[in-house]
Tab-separated table of N, CA and C and ligand atoms in Angstrom:
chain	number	residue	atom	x	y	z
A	1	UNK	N	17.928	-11.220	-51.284
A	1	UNK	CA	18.904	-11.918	-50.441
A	1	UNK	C	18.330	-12.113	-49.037
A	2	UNK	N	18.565	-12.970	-48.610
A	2	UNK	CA	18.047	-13.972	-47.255
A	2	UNK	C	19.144	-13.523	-45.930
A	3	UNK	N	18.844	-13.353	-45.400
A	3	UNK	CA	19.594	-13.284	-43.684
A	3	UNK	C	19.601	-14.727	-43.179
A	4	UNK	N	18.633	-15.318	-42.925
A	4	UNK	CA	18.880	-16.746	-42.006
A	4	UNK	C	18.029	-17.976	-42.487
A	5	UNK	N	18.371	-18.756	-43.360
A	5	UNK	CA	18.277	-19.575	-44.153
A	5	UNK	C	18.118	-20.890	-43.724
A	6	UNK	N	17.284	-21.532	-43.326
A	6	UNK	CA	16.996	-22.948	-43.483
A	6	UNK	C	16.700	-24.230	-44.138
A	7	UNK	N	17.981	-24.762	-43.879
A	7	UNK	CA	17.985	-26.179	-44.861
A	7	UNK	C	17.359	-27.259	-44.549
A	8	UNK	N	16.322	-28.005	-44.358
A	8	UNK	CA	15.879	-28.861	-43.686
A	8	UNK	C	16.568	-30.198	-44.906
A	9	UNK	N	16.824	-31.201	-44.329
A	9	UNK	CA	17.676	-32.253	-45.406
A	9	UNK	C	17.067	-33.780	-44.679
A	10	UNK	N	16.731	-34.425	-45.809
A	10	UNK	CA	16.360	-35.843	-45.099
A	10	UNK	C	17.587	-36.949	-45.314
A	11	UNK	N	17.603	-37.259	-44.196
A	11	UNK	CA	19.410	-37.928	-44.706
A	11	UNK	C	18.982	-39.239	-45.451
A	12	UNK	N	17.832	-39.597	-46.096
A	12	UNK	CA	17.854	-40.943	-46.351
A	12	UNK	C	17.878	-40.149	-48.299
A	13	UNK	N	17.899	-38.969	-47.978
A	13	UNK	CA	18.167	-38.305	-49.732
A	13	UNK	C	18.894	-37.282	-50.043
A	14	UNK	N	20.497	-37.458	-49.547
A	14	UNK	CA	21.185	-36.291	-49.452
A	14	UNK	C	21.655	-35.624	-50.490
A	15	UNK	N	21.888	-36.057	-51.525
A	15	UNK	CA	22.247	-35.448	-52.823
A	15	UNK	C	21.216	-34.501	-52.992
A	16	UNK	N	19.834	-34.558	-53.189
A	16	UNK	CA	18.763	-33.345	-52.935
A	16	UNK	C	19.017	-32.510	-51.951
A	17	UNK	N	19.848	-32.808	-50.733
A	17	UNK	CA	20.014	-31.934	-49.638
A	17	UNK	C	21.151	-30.702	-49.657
A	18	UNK	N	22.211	-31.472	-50.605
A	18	UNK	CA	23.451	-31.071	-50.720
A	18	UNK	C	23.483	-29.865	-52.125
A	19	UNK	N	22.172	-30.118	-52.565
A	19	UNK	CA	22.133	-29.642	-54.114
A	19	UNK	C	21.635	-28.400	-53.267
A	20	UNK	N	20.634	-28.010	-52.421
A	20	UNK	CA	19.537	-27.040	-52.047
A	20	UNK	C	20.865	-26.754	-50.636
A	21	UNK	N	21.690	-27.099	-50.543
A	21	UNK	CA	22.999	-26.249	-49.175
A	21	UNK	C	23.548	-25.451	-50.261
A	22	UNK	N	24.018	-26.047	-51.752
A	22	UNK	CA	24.551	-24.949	-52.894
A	22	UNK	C	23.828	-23.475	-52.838
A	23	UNK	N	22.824	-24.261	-53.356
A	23	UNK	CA	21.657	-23.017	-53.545
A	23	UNK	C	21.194	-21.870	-52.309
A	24	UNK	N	21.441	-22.447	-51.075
A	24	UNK	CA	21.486	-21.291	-49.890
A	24	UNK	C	22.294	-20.420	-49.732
A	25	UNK	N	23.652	-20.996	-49.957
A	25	UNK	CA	25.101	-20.369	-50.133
A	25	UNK	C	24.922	-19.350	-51.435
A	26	UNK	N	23.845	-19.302	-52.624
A	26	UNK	CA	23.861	-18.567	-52.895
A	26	UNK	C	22.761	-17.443	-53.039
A	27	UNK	N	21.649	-17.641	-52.459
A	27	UNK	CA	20.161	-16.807	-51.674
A	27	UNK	C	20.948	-15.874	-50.605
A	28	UNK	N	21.897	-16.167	-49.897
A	28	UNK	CA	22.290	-15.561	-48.522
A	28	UNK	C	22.488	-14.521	-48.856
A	29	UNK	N	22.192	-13.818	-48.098
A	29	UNK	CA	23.451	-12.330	-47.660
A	29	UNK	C	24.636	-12.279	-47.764
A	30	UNK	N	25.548	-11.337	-47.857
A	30	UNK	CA	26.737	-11.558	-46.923
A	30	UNK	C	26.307	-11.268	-45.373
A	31	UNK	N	26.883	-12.697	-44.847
A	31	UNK	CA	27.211	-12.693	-43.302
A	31	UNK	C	25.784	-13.530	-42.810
A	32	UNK	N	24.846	-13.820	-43.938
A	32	UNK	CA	23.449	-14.806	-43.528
A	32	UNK	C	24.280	-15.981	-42.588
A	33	UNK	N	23.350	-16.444	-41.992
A	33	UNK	CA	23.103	-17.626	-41.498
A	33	UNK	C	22.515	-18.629	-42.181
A	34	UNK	N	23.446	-19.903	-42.039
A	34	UNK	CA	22.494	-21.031	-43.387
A	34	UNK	C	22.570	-22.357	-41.815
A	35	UNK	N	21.283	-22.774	-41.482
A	35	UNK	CA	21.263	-23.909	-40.811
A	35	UNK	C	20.966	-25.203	-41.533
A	36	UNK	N	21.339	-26.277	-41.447
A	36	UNK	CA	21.049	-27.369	-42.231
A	36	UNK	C	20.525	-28.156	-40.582
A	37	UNK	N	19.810	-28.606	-41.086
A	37	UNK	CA	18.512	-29.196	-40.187
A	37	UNK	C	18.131	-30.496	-40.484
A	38	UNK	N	18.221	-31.782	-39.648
A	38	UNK	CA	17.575	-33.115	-40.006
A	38	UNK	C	16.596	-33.333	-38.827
A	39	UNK	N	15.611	-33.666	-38.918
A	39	UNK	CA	14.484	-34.461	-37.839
A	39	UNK	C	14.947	-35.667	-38.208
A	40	UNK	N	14.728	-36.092	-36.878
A	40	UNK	CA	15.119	-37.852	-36.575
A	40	UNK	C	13.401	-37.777	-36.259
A	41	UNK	N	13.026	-39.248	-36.372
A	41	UNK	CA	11.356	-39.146	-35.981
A	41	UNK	C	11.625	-39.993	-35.157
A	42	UNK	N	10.694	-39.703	-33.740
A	42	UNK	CA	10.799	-40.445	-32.937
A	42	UNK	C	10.174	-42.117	-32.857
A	43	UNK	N	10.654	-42.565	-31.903
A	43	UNK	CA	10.421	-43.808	-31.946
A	43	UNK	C	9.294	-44.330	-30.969
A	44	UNK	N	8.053	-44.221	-31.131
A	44	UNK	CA	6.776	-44.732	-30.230
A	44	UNK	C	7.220	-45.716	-29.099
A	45	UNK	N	6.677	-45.508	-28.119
A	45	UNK	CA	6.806	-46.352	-27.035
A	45	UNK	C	6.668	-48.059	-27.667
A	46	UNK	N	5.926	-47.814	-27.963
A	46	UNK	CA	5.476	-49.673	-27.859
A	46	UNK	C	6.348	-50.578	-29.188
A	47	UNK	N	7.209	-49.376	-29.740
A	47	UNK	CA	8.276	-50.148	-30.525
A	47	UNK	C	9.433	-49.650	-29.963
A	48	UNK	N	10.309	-49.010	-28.697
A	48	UNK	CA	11.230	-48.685	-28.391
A	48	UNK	C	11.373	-49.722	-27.993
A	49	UNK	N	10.402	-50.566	-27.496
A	49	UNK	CA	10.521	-51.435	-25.974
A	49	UNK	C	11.532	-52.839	-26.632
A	50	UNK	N	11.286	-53.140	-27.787
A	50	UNK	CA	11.824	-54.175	-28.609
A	50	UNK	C	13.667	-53.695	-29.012
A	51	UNK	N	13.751	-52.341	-29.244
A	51	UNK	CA	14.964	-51.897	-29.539
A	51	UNK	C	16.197	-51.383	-29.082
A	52	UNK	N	17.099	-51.745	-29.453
A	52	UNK	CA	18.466	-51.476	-28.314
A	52	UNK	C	18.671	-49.927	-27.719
A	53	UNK	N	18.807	-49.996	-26.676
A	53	UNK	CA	18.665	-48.791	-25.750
A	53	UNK	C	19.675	-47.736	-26.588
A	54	UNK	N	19.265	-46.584	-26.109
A	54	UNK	CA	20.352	-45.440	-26.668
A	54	UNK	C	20.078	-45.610	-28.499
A	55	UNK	N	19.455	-45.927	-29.283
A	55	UNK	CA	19.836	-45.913	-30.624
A	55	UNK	C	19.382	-44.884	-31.205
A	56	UNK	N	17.936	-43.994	-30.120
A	56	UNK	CA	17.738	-42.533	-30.680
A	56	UNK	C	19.141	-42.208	-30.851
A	57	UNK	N	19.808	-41.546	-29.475
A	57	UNK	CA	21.073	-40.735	-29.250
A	57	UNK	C	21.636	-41.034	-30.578
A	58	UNK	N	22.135	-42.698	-30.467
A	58	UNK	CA	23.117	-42.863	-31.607
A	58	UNK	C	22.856	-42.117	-32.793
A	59	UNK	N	21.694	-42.327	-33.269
A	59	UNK	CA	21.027	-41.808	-34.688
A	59	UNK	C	21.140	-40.535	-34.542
A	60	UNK	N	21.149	-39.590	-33.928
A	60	UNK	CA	21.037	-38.125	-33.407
A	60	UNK	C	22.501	-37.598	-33.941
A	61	UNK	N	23.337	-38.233	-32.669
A	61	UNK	CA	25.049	-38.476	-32.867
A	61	UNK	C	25.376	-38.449	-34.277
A	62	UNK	N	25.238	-39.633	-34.809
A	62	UNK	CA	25.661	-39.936	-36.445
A	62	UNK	C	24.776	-39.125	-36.872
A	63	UNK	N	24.110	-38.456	-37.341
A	63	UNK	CA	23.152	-37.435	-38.170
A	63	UNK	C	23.893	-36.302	-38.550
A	64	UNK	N	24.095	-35.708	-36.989
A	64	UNK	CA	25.019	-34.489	-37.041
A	64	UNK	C	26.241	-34.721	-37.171
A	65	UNK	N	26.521	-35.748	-37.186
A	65	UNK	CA	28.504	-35.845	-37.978
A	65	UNK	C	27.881	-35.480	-39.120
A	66	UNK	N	27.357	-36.535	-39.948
A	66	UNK	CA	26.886	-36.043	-41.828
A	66	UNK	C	26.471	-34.834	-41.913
A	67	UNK	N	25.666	-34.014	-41.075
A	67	UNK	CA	25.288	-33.098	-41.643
A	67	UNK	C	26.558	-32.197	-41.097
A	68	UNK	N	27.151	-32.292	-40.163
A	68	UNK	CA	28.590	-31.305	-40.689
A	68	UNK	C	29.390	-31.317	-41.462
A	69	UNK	N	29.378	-33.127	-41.742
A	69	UNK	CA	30.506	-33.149	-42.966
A	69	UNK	C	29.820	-32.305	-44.442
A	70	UNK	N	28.141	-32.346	-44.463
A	70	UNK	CA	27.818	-31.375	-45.520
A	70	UNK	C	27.981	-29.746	-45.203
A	71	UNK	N	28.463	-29.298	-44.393
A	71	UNK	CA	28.275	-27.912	-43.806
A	71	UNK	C	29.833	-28.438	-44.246
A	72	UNK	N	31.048	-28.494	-43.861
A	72	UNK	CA	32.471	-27.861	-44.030
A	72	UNK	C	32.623	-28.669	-45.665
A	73	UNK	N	32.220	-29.398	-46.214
A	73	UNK	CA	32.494	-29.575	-47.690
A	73	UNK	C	31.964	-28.343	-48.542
A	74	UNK	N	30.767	-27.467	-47.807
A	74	UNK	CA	30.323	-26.181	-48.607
A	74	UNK	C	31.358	-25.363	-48.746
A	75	UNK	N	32.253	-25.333	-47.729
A	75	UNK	CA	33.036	-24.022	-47.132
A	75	UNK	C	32.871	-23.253	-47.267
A	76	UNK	N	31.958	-23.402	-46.758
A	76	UNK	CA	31.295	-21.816	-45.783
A	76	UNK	C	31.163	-22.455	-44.589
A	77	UNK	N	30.976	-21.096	-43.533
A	77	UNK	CA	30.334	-21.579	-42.635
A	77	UNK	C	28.735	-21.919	-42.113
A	78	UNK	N	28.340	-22.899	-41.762
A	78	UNK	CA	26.814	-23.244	-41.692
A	78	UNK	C	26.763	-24.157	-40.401
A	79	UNK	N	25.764	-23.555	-39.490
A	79	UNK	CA	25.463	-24.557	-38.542
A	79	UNK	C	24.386	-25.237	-39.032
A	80	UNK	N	24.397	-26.588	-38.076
A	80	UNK	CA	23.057	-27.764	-38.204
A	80	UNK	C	22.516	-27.745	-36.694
A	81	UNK	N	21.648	-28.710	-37.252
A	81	UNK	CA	20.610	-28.878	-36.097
A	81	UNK	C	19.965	-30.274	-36.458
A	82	UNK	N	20.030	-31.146	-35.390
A	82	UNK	CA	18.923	-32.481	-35.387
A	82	UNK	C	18.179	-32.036	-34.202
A	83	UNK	N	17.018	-32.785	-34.387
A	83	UNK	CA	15.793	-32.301	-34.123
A	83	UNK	C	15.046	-34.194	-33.514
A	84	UNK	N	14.635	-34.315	-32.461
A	84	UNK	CA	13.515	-35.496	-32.847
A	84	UNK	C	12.786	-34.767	-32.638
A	85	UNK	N	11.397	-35.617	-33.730
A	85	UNK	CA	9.818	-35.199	-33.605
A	85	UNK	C	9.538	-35.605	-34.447
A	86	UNK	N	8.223	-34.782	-34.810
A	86	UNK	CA	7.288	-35.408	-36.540
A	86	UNK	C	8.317	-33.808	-37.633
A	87	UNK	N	8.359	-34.374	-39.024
A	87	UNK	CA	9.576	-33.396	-39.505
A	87	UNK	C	8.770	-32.190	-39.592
A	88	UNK	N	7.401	-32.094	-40.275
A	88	UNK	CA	7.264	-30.732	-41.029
A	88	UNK	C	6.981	-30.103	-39.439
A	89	UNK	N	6.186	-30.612	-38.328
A	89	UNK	CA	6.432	-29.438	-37.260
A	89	UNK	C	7.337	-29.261	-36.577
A	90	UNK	N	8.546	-29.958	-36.811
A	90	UNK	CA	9.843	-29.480	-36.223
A	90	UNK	C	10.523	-27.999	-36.758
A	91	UNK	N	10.189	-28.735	-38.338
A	91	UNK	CA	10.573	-27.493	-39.075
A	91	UNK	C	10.272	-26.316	-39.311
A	92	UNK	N	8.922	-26.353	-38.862
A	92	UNK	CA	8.370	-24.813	-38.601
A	92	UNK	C	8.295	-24.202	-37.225
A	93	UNK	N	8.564	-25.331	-36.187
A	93	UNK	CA	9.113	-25.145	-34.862
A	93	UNK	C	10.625	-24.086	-35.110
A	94	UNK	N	11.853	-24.769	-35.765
A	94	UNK	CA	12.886	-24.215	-35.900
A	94	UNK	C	13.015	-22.940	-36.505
A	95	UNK	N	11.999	-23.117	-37.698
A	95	UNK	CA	11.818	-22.000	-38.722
A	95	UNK	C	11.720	-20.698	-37.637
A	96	UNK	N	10.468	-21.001	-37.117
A	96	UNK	CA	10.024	-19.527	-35.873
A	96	UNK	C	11.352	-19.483	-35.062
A	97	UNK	N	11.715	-20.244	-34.299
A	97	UNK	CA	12.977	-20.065	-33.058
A	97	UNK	C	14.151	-19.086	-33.605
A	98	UNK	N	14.611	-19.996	-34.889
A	98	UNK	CA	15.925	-19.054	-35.514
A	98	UNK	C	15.528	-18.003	-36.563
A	99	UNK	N	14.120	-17.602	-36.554
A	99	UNK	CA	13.424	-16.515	-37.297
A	99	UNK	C	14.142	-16.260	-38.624
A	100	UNK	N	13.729	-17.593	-39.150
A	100	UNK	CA	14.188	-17.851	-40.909
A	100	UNK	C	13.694	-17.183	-41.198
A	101	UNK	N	13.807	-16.519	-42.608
A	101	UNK	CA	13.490	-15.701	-43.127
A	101	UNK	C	13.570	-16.285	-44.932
A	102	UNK	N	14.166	-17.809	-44.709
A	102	UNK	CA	13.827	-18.375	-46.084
A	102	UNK	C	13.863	-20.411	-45.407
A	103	UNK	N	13.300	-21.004	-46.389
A	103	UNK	CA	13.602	-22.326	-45.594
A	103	UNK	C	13.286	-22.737	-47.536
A	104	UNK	N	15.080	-24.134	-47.743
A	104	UNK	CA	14.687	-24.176	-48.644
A	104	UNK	C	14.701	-25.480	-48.904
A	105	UNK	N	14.057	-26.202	-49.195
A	105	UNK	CA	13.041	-27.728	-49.257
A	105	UNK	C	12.698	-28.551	-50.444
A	106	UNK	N	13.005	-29.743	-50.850
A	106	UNK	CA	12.867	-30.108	-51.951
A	106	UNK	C	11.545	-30.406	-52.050
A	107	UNK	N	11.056	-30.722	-53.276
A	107	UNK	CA	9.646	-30.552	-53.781
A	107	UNK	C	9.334	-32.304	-53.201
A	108	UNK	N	9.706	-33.220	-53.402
A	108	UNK	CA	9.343	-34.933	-52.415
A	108	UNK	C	10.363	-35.547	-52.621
A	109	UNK	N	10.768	-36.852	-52.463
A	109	UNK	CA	11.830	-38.027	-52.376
A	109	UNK	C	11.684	-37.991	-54.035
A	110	UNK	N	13.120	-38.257	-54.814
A	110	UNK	CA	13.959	-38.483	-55.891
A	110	UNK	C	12.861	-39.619	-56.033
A	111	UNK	N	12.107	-39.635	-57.503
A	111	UNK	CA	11.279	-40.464	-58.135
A	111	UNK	C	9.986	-40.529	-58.309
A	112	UNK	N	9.249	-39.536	-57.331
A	112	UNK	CA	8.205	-39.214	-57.367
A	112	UNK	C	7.580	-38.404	-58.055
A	113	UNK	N	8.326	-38.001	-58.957
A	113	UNK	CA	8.072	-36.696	-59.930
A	113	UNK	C	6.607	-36.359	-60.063
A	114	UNK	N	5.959	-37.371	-60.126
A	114	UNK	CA	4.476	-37.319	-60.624
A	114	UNK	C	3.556	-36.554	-59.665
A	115	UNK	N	4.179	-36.433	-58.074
A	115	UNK	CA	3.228	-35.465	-57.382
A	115	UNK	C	3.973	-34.285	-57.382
A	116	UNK	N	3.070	-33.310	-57.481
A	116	UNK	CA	3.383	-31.634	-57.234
A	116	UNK	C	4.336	-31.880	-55.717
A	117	UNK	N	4.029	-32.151	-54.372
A	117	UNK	CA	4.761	-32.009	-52.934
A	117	UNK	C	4.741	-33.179	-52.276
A	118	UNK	N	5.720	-33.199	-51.585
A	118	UNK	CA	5.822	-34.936	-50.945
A	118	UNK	C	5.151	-34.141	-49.452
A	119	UNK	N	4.608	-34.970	-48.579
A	119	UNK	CA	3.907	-34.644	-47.441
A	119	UNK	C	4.771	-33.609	-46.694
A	120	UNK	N	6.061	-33.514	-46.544
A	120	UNK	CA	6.555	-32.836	-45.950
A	120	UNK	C	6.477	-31.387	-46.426
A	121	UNK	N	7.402	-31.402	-47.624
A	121	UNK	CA	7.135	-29.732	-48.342
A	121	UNK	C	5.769	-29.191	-48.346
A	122	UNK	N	4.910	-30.127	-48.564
A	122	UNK	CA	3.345	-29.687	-48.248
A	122	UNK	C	3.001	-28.803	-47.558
A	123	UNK	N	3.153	-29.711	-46.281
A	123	UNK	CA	2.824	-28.974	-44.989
A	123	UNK	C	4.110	-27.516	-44.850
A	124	UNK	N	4.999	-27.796	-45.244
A	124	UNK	CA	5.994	-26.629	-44.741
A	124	UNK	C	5.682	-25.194	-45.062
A	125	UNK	N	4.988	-25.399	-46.675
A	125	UNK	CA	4.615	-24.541	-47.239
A	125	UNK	C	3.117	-24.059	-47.279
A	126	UNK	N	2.208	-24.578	-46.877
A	126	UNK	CA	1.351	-24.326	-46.234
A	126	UNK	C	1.102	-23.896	-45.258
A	127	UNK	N	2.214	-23.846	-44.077
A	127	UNK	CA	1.827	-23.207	-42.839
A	127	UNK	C	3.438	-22.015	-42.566
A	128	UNK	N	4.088	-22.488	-43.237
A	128	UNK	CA	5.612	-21.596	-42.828
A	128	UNK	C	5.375	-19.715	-42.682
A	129	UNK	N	5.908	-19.505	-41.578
A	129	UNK	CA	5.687	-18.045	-41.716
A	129	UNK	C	6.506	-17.343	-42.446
A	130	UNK	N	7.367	-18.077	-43.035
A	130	UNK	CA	8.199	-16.877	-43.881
A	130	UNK	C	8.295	-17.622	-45.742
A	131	UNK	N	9.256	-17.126	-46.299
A	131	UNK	CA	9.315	-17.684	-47.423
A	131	UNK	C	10.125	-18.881	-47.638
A	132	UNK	N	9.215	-19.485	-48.732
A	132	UNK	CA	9.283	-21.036	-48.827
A	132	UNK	C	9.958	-21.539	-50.471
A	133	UNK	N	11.366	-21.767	-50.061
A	133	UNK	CA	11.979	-21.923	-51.840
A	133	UNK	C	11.587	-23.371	-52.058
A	134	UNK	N	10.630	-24.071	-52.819
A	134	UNK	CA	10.423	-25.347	-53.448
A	134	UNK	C	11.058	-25.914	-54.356
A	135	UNK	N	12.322	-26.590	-54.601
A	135	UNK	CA	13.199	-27.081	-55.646
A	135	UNK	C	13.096	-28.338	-55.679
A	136	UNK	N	12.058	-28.492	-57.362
A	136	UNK	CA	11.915	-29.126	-58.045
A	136	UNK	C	12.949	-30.371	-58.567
B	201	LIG	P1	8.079	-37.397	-49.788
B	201	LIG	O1	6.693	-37.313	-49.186
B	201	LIG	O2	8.131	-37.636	-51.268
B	201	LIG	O3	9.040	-38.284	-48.997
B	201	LIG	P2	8.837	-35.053	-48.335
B	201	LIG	O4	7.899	-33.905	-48.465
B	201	LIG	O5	8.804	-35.879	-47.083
B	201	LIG	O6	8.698	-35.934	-49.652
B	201	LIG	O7	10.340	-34.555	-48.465
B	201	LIG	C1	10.693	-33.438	-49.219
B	201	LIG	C2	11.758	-32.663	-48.476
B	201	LIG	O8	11.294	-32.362	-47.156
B	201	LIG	C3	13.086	-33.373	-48.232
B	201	LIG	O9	13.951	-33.431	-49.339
B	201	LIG	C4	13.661	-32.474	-47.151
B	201	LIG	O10	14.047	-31.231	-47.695
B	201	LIG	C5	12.410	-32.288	-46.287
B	201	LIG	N1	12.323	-33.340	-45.263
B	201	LIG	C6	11.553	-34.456	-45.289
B	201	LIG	N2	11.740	-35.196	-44.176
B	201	LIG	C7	12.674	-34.533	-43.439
B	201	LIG	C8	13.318	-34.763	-42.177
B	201	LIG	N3	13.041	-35.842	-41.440
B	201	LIG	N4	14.211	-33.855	-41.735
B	201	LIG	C9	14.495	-32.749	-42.460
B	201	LIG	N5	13.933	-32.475	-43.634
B	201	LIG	C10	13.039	-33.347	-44.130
């Protein structure tokens, strides 16, 4: 059993996200901490310049509504976190800060079956300091 649990979730594949918030709710402790976590990736200078002001924020804003509406449909309690940056070093950024002690990550994007890790889980699990649940 896990103390402080990290969900990292890509909102463009939430049913994988929502399946692996089940599965934390049941790794935890009683009284764990489960964070559900999205990176927004940032937006390079030389393509912000073309795009309507504020639409990071917005995207930030709307992120964390969804990912609470997936945190109180668990019922339990679970905080989130959006994040901009590049995802897998956000996530091991967060991982260290809230001293996870599990982070649990789908194996790549719905359809790819054919590779073992999508770039992200890759890296997560390759460098994460703690333990790394991969769901297939
Ligand atoms: P692929 O390369 O097939 O897109 P990824 O390794 O990027 O696969 O994604 C696998 C998992 O990594 C996602 O289901 C999610 O758990 C996590 N992940 C990927 N991108 C993000 C992101 N921007 N924010 C949070 N988690 C992410």
């Amino acid at each position: 059993m896990y103390k402080t649990i990290l969900v990292p979730i890509d909102m463009a594949h939430v049913a994988a996200g929502k399946a692996n918030v089940h599965l934390a709710a049941r790794y935890g402790a009683e009284g764990a901490k489960i964070i559900l976590l999205n990176v927004v990736e940032d937006i390079p200078n030389w393509a912000a310049i073309d795009l309507p002001a504020g639409l990071l924020e917005k995207s930030v804003e709307s992120t964390q509504a969804e990912l609470k509406a997936i945190a109180e449909a668990s019922g339990m309690h679970m905080d989130v976190a959006v994040r901009t940056g590049h995802s897998y070093d956000t996530i091991l950024d967060v991982a260290k800060e809230k001293k996870a002690d599990l982070i649990i990550i789908a194996s790549h994007r719905p359809g790819l079956q054919d590779y073992f890790l999508g770039s992200t889980a890759a890296k997560v699990v390759r460098h994460a300091n703690c333990s790394v649940l991969v769901v297939r």
